[in-house]
mmCIF file of C-alpha atoms in Angstrom:
data_model
loop_
_atom_site.group_PDB
_atom_site.id
_atom_site.type_symbol
_atom_site.label_atom_id
_atom_site.label_comp_id
_atom_site.label_asym_id
_atom_site.label_seq_id
_atom_site.Cartn_x
_atom_site.Cartn_y
_atom_site.Cartn_z
ATOM 1 C CA UNK A 214 -138.344 -21.919 -9.131
ATOM 2 C CA UNK A 215 -141.418 -24.019 -9.917
ATOM 3 C CA UNK A 216 -140.596 -24.880 -13.556
ATOM 4 C CA UNK A 217 -140.456 -28.629 -12.953
ATOM 5 C CA UNK A 218 -143.540 -28.849 -10.772
ATOM 6 C CA UNK A 219 -146.540 -30.810 -12.001
ATOM 7 C CA UNK A 220 -149.638 -28.938 -13.096
ATOM 8 C CA UNK A 221 -151.446 -30.167 -9.998
ATOM 9 C CA UNK A 222 -148.715 -28.871 -7.674
ATOM 10 C CA UNK A 223 -148.602 -25.546 -9.523
ATOM 11 C CA UNK A 224 -152.363 -25.153 -9.097
ATOM 12 C CA UNK A 225 -151.971 -25.691 -5.339
ATOM 13 C CA UNK A 226 -149.121 -23.187 -5.105
ATOM 14 C CA UNK A 227 -151.121 -20.646 -7.094
ATOM 15 C CA UNK A 228 -154.135 -21.129 -4.813
ATOM 16 C CA UNK A 229 -151.963 -20.508 -1.748
ATOM 17 C CA UNK A 230 -150.411 -17.449 -3.391
ATOM 18 C CA UNK A 231 -153.930 -16.174 -4.129
ATOM 19 C CA UNK A 232 -154.854 -16.522 -0.449
ATOM 20 C CA UNK A 233 -151.714 -14.623 0.594
ATOM 21 C CA UNK A 234 -152.550 -11.849 -1.882
ATOM 22 C CA UNK A 235 -156.132 -11.546 -0.656
ATOM 23 C CA UNK A 236 -154.938 -11.500 2.955
ATOM 24 C CA UNK A 237 -152.547 -8.649 2.165
ATOM 25 C CA UNK A 238 -155.344 -6.700 0.457
ATOM 26 C CA UNK A 239 -157.790 -7.246 3.331
ATOM 27 C CA UNK A 240 -155.222 -6.276 5.960
ATOM 28 C CA UNK A 241 -154.458 -3.070 4.096
ATOM 29 C CA UNK A 242 -157.972 -2.075 2.997
ATOM 30 C CA UNK A 243 -160.712 -3.672 5.159
ATOM 31 C CA UNK A 244 -161.544 -1.795 8.402
ATOM 32 C CA UNK A 245 -162.356 -5.035 10.272
ATOM 33 C CA UNK A 246 -159.286 -6.930 9.103
ATOM 34 C CA UNK A 247 -157.017 -3.962 9.801
ATOM 35 C CA UNK A 248 -158.249 -3.858 13.405
ATOM 36 C CA UNK A 249 -157.545 -7.516 14.261
ATOM 37 C CA UNK A 250 -154.708 -8.660 16.508
ATOM 38 C CA UNK A 251 -153.318 -12.072 17.355
ATOM 39 C CA UNK A 252 -155.253 -11.894 20.627
ATOM 40 C CA UNK A 253 -158.554 -10.887 19.010
ATOM 41 C CA UNK A 254 -158.384 -13.792 16.559
ATOM 42 C CA UNK A 255 -157.805 -16.408 19.247
ATOM 43 C CA UNK A 256 -161.419 -17.119 20.212
ATOM 44 C CA UNK A 257 -162.458 -17.113 16.561
ATOM 45 C CA UNK A 258 -159.831 -19.735 15.769
ATOM 46 C CA UNK A 259 -161.101 -21.920 18.611
ATOM 47 C CA UNK A 260 -164.630 -21.607 17.211
ATOM 48 C CA UNK A 261 -163.447 -22.536 13.716
ATOM 49 C CA UNK A 262 -161.630 -25.580 15.104
ATOM 50 C CA UNK A 263 -164.805 -26.834 16.773
ATOM 51 C CA UNK A 264 -166.762 -26.233 13.573
ATOM 52 C CA UNK A 265 -164.233 -28.385 11.722
ATOM 53 C CA UNK A 266 -164.637 -31.050 14.410
ATOM 54 C CA UNK A 267 -168.423 -30.989 13.968
ATOM 55 C CA UNK A 268 -168.074 -31.413 10.204
ATOM 56 C CA UNK A 269 -165.745 -34.381 10.658
ATOM 57 C CA UNK A 270 -168.122 -36.000 13.156
ATOM 58 C CA UNK A 271 -171.013 -35.516 10.710
ATOM 59 C CA UNK A 272 -168.975 -37.028 7.873
ATOM 60 C CA UNK A 273 -169.752 -33.912 5.839
ATOM 61 C CA UNK A 274 -166.737 -33.572 3.538
ATOM 62 C CA UNK A 275 -167.950 -30.404 1.742
ATOM 63 C CA UNK A 276 -168.172 -28.741 5.164
ATOM 64 C CA UNK A 277 -164.775 -30.172 6.138
ATOM 65 C CA UNK A 278 -163.319 -28.511 3.041
ATOM 66 C CA UNK A 279 -164.954 -25.191 3.932
ATOM 67 C CA UNK A 280 -163.798 -25.275 7.549
ATOM 68 C CA UNK A 281 -160.245 -26.194 6.515
ATOM 69 C CA UNK A 282 -160.306 -23.076 4.358
ATOM 70 C CA UNK A 283 -161.356 -20.992 7.346
ATOM 71 C CA UNK A 284 -158.484 -22.384 9.415
ATOM 72 C CA UNK A 285 -156.024 -21.805 6.563
ATOM 73 C CA UNK A 286 -157.154 -18.173 6.522
ATOM 74 C CA UNK A 287 -156.502 -17.888 10.246
ATOM 75 C CA UNK A 288 -152.985 -19.295 9.885
ATOM 76 C CA UNK A 289 -152.208 -16.809 7.125
ATOM 77 C CA UNK A 290 -153.821 -14.024 9.172
ATOM 78 C CA UNK A 291 -151.648 -14.665 12.248
ATOM 79 C CA UNK A 292 -148.508 -14.796 10.108
ATOM 80 C CA UNK A 293 -149.398 -11.550 8.308
ATOM 81 C CA UNK A 294 -149.934 -9.721 11.619
ATOM 82 C CA UNK A 295 -146.635 -11.007 13.000
ATOM 83 C CA UNK A 296 -144.790 -10.002 9.827
ATOM 84 C CA UNK A 297 -145.838 -6.380 10.366
ATOM 85 C CA UNK A 298 -143.633 -6.184 13.462
ATOM 86 C CA UNK A 299 -140.898 -8.369 12.039
ATOM 87 C CA UNK A 300 -141.585 -11.295 14.371
ATOM 88 C CA UNK A 301 -142.108 -13.925 11.673
ATOM 89 C CA UNK A 302 -143.949 -14.437 8.398
ATOM 90 C CA UNK A 303 -145.728 -17.303 6.663
ATOM 91 C CA UNK A 304 -142.445 -18.579 5.179
ATOM 92 C CA UNK A 305 -141.018 -18.851 8.695
ATOM 93 C CA UNK A 306 -144.121 -20.741 9.829
ATOM 94 C CA UNK A 307 -144.003 -23.233 6.955
ATOM 95 C CA UNK A 308 -140.249 -23.720 7.030
ATOM 96 C CA UNK A 309 -140.472 -24.200 10.788
ATOM 97 C CA UNK A 310 -142.950 -27.047 10.525
ATOM 98 C CA UNK A 311 -140.968 -28.592 7.653
ATOM 99 C CA UNK A 312 -137.789 -28.607 9.733
ATOM 100 C CA UNK A 313 -139.647 -30.068 12.713
ATOM 101 C CA UNK A 314 -141.169 -32.858 10.624
ATOM 102 C CA UNK A 315 -137.757 -33.742 9.214
ATOM 103 C CA UNK A 316 -136.093 -33.766 12.639
ATOM 104 C CA UNK A 317 -138.969 -35.741 14.209
ATOM 105 C CA UNK A 318 -138.814 -38.437 11.512
ATOM 106 C CA UNK A 319 -135.224 -39.674 11.617
ATOM 107 C CA UNK A 320 -136.495 -43.066 10.422
ATOM 108 C CA UNK A 321 -137.375 -41.338 7.133
ATOM 109 C CA UNK A 322 -134.742 -38.600 6.882
ATOM 110 C CA UNK A 323 -131.976 -40.250 8.922
ATOM 111 C CA UNK A 324 -130.603 -43.623 9.869
ATOM 112 C CA UNK A 325 -132.905 -44.443 12.807
ATOM 113 C CA UNK A 326 -135.002 -47.608 12.492
ATOM 114 C CA UNK A 327 -138.680 -47.488 13.464
ATOM 115 C CA UNK A 328 -140.891 -50.028 11.724
ATOM 116 C CA UNK A 329 -143.930 -49.840 14.002
ATOM 117 C CA UNK A 330 -146.309 -47.049 14.958
ATOM 118 C CA UNK A 331 -145.451 -47.533 18.636
ATOM 119 C CA UNK A 332 -141.731 -47.106 17.984
ATOM 120 C CA UNK A 333 -142.372 -43.943 15.970
ATOM 121 C CA UNK A 334 -144.368 -42.483 18.884
ATOM 122 C CA UNK A 335 -141.604 -43.349 21.366
ATOM 123 C CA UNK A 336 -138.970 -41.706 19.176
ATOM 124 C CA UNK A 337 -141.192 -38.640 18.796
ATOM 125 C CA UNK A 338 -141.459 -38.099 22.547
ATOM 126 C CA UNK A 339 -137.736 -38.716 23.112
ATOM 127 C CA UNK A 340 -136.884 -36.134 20.452
ATOM 128 C CA UNK A 341 -139.222 -33.601 22.084
ATOM 129 C CA UNK A 342 -137.375 -34.043 25.382
ATOM 130 C CA UNK A 343 -134.074 -33.414 23.608
ATOM 131 C CA UNK A 344 -135.561 -30.266 22.069
ATOM 132 C CA UNK A 345 -136.248 -28.769 25.487
ATOM 133 C CA UNK A 346 -139.418 -30.290 26.928
ATOM 134 C CA UNK A 347 -138.777 -30.827 30.642
ATOM 135 C CA UNK A 348 -141.374 -33.580 30.893
ATOM 136 C CA UNK A 349 -142.980 -36.133 28.611
ATOM 137 C CA UNK A 350 -146.282 -34.541 29.644
ATOM 138 C CA UNK A 351 -145.035 -31.018 28.965
ATOM 139 C CA UNK A 352 -146.525 -30.939 25.481
ATOM 140 C CA UNK A 353 -150.112 -31.450 26.660
ATOM 141 C CA UNK A 354 -151.898 -28.075 26.363
ATOM 142 C CA UNK A 355 -153.260 -26.831 29.691
ATOM 143 C CA UNK A 356 -156.511 -25.635 28.110
ATOM 144 C CA UNK A 357 -157.432 -28.930 26.421
ATOM 145 C CA UNK A 358 -160.897 -30.258 27.326
ATOM 146 C CA UNK A 359 -160.477 -32.680 30.233
ATOM 147 C CA UNK A 360 -161.541 -35.810 28.324
ATOM 148 C CA UNK A 361 -159.127 -35.131 25.461
ATOM 149 C CA UNK A 362 -156.394 -34.193 27.936
ATOM 150 C CA UNK A 363 -156.798 -37.490 29.825
ATOM 151 C CA UNK A 364 -156.315 -39.410 26.574
ATOM 152 C CA UNK A 365 -153.231 -37.406 25.587
ATOM 153 C CA UNK A 366 -151.679 -37.739 29.061
ATOM 154 C CA UNK A 367 -152.096 -41.504 28.938
ATOM 155 C CA UNK A 368 -150.723 -41.745 25.397
ATOM 156 C CA UNK A 369 -147.643 -39.749 26.322
ATOM 157 C CA UNK A 370 -147.065 -41.761 29.493
ATOM 158 C CA UNK A 371 -147.251 -44.924 27.384
ATOM 159 C CA UNK A 372 -144.587 -43.554 25.028
ATOM 160 C CA UNK A 373 -142.262 -43.389 28.044
ATOM 161 C CA UNK A 374 -143.038 -46.996 28.966
ATOM 162 C CA UNK A 375 -145.414 -46.158 31.841
ATOM 163 C CA UNK A 376 -148.521 -48.177 31.089
ATOM 164 C CA UNK A 377 -150.477 -51.316 31.902
ATOM 165 C CA UNK A 378 -149.449 -54.524 30.140
ATOM 166 C CA UNK A 379 -152.878 -56.060 29.571
ATOM 167 C CA UNK A 380 -156.347 -54.579 29.069
ATOM 168 C CA UNK A 381 -157.654 -56.974 31.752
ATOM 169 C CA UNK A 382 -155.522 -55.075 34.275
ATOM 170 C CA UNK A 383 -157.062 -51.812 33.127
ATOM 171 C CA UNK A 384 -160.582 -53.205 33.510
ATOM 172 C CA UNK A 385 -159.765 -54.350 37.034
ATOM 173 C CA UNK A 386 -158.778 -50.752 37.742
ATOM 174 C CA UNK A 387 -162.101 -49.538 36.317
ATOM 175 C CA UNK A 388 -163.991 -51.899 38.636
ATOM 176 C CA UNK A 389 -161.868 -50.804 41.603
ATOM 177 C CA UNK A 390 -162.591 -47.143 40.885
ATOM 178 C CA UNK A 391 -166.297 -47.896 40.457
ATOM 179 C CA UNK A 392 -166.396 -49.508 43.902
ATOM 180 C CA UNK A 393 -164.634 -46.535 45.467
ATOM 181 C CA UNK A 394 -167.080 -44.178 43.772
ATOM 182 C CA UNK A 395 -170.025 -46.182 45.065
ATOM 183 C CA UNK A 396 -168.528 -46.232 48.562
ATOM 184 C CA UNK A 397 -168.418 -42.433 48.508
ATOM 185 C CA UNK A 398 -172.238 -42.561 48.446
ATOM 186 C CA UNK A 399 -172.609 -45.443 50.910
ATOM 187 C CA UNK A 400 -173.527 -43.109 53.737
ATOM 188 C CA UNK A 401 -175.370 -40.196 52.148
ATOM 189 C CA UNK A 402 -175.895 -38.505 55.508
ATOM 190 C CA UNK A 403 -172.130 -37.981 55.640
ATOM 191 C CA UNK A 404 -171.605 -37.489 51.912
ATOM 192 C CA UNK A 405 -168.588 -35.326 51.101
ATOM 193 C CA UNK A 406 -169.082 -33.771 47.641
ATOM 194 C CA UNK A 407 -165.378 -33.158 47.103
ATOM 195 C CA UNK A 408 -164.536 -36.782 47.826
ATOM 196 C CA UNK A 409 -167.314 -38.009 45.514
ATOM 197 C CA UNK A 410 -166.055 -35.695 42.769
ATOM 198 C CA UNK A 411 -162.503 -37.005 43.197
ATOM 199 C CA UNK A 412 -163.638 -40.611 42.954
ATOM 200 C CA UNK A 413 -165.744 -39.831 39.886
ATOM 201 C CA UNK A 414 -162.694 -38.230 38.256
ATOM 202 C CA UNK A 415 -160.657 -41.350 38.991
ATOM 203 C CA UNK A 416 -163.401 -43.501 37.479
ATOM 204 C CA UNK A 417 -163.558 -41.411 34.305
ATOM 205 C CA UNK A 418 -159.770 -41.468 33.960
ATOM 206 C CA UNK A 419 -159.731 -45.264 34.265
ATOM 207 C CA UNK A 420 -162.520 -45.583 31.665
ATOM 208 C CA UNK A 421 -160.556 -43.382 29.267
ATOM 209 C CA UNK A 422 -157.578 -45.643 29.888
ATOM 210 C CA UNK A 423 -159.588 -48.747 29.019
ATOM 211 C CA UNK A 424 -161.009 -47.074 25.909
ATOM 212 C CA UNK A 425 -157.452 -46.404 24.771
ATOM 213 C CA UNK A 426 -156.561 -50.065 25.230
ATOM 214 C CA UNK A 427 -159.450 -51.202 23.029
ATOM 215 C CA UNK A 428 -158.783 -48.517 20.387
ATOM 216 C CA UNK A 429 -161.788 -46.331 21.163
ATOM 217 C CA UNK A 430 -161.414 -42.566 21.164
ATOM 218 C CA UNK A 431 -163.455 -41.517 24.225
ATOM 219 C CA UNK A 432 -164.020 -37.979 22.955
ATOM 220 C CA UNK A 433 -165.413 -39.260 19.666
ATOM 221 C CA UNK A 434 -167.483 -41.923 21.422
ATOM 222 C CA UNK A 435 -169.038 -39.436 23.842
ATOM 223 C CA UNK A 436 -169.735 -36.895 21.110
ATOM 224 C CA UNK A 437 -171.519 -39.540 19.036
ATOM 225 C CA UNK A 438 -173.654 -40.341 22.071
ATOM 226 C CA UNK A 439 -174.337 -36.616 22.580
ATOM 227 C CA UNK A 440 -175.524 -36.311 18.987
ATOM 228 C CA UNK A 441 -177.658 -39.441 19.333
ATOM 229 C CA UNK A 442 -179.290 -38.095 22.486
ATOM 230 C CA UNK A 443 -179.975 -34.708 20.858
ATOM 231 C CA UNK A 444 -181.560 -36.385 17.829
ATOM 232 C CA UNK A 445 -183.823 -38.536 19.993
ATOM 233 C CA UNK A 446 -184.774 -35.673 22.281
ATOM 234 C CA UNK A 447 -185.584 -33.436 19.305
ATOM 235 C CA UNK A 448 -187.879 -36.179 18.017
ATOM 236 C CA UNK A 449 -189.523 -36.417 21.418
ATOM 237 C CA UNK A 450 -190.125 -32.660 21.491
ATOM 238 C CA UNK A 451 -191.462 -32.559 17.933
ATOM 239 C CA UNK A 452 -193.856 -35.494 18.366
ATOM 240 C CA UNK A 453 -195.137 -34.218 21.687
ATOM 241 C CA UNK A 454 -195.814 -30.840 20.092
ATOM 242 C CA UNK A 455 -197.696 -32.511 17.223
ATOM 243 C CA UNK A 456 -199.871 -34.257 19.813
ATOM 244 C CA UNK A 457 -200.535 -30.924 21.541
ATOM 245 C CA UNK A 458 -198.580 -31.958 24.629
ATOM 246 C CA UNK A 459 -196.125 -30.041 26.778
ATOM 247 C CA UNK A 460 -193.067 -31.920 28.039
ATOM 248 C CA UNK A 461 -193.329 -30.289 31.453
ATOM 249 C CA UNK A 462 -196.814 -31.789 31.884
ATOM 250 C CA UNK A 463 -195.995 -35.269 30.580
ATOM 251 C CA UNK A 464 -195.018 -38.271 32.675
ATOM 252 C CA UNK A 465 -191.724 -40.023 32.077
ATOM 253 C CA UNK A 466 -193.643 -43.047 30.803
ATOM 254 C CA UNK A 467 -195.426 -40.888 28.193
ATOM 255 C CA UNK A 468 -192.142 -39.385 27.047
ATOM 256 C CA UNK A 469 -190.524 -42.802 26.888
ATOM 257 C CA UNK A 470 -193.022 -43.887 24.218
ATOM 258 C CA UNK A 471 -191.676 -41.229 21.850
ATOM 259 C CA UNK A 472 -188.118 -41.994 22.921
ATOM 260 C CA UNK A 473 -188.515 -45.640 21.916
ATOM 261 C CA UNK A 474 -190.024 -44.547 18.595
ATOM 262 C CA UNK A 475 -186.971 -42.387 17.963
ATOM 263 C CA UNK A 476 -184.659 -45.327 18.671
ATOM 264 C CA UNK A 477 -186.502 -47.514 16.149
ATOM 265 C CA UNK A 478 -185.912 -44.925 13.415
ATOM 266 C CA UNK A 479 -182.124 -45.014 13.768
#
C-alpha cells in the first residue's frame, strides 16, 4: 500500500504504527491503562491541552513537541477504548476528519471560488449549517473559557455578516460601555452588584471586539500580561526576602521600588 511513499512519509507512518502498537500493549497489559475510560481521560486531556498552550506561549518548541505527543496518545487512547465496544476506531477518526476537511474546502476539492481568508471562513460556516448546525453560534463549545468564547462568538457572527464596519465604531462602543460601567458606581450607597457585573461583562465583550478588529488575540494578550505580572512579582518576593523583609510588613512604596527594578530588567 505504501510502496510509492517517500522515505520521510514512511517514517511518519511507521512512527504512528508504533504508537498504535504500544497503545494496544498498554491497554492489554498495564493495570492503569486497562482501567481507563473515555470519561476518566477527559480531565487529563484538558490538562494536557493547557500544558501545550503554556509551551506555545513560552515559545518552547521542544516542549511543544512533547505536549503534542501527549495529545496524540490521548487521541489514540480514546479511539482504542471505543473500538473495544465497536463504536469506532482510529481509522474512523482519521477518515472522518479527512472527509470533513475535503467537504469544508470546496474551493480546493470542488468548483467553489474563495480567494480570501474571509470568504473561506464564510463558506466554512455556511457548510456547517448545511451539515446540521441549527445556528451559526452552535459550534461554540459551552465550556470554553469566557474570554475565548467571546472571541469565537464574534468571529462566527462576523462570518454571517453581523459585524461592525469600522474599528472606530467598535471603539465608540467601548467608550459607551465604559461610561455605563462607571455610572453603575456613581452612587455607591445604592450600588447593585449584579448591575455592575453586567456592565463589566459588556465592557469586556466590547474590548474583545475591538481587539479582534485590530488583530489582537485577547486571550494571548491577557496571558502574556499574566506571565509578565508573575515574573515581576516573583522578583519582588525574591528581592524582599534577600533584604530580610516580609511583604506583609512592607509599604506599597517600598514594594514599588523592587517592582520598578523588575520592569527595567525586561
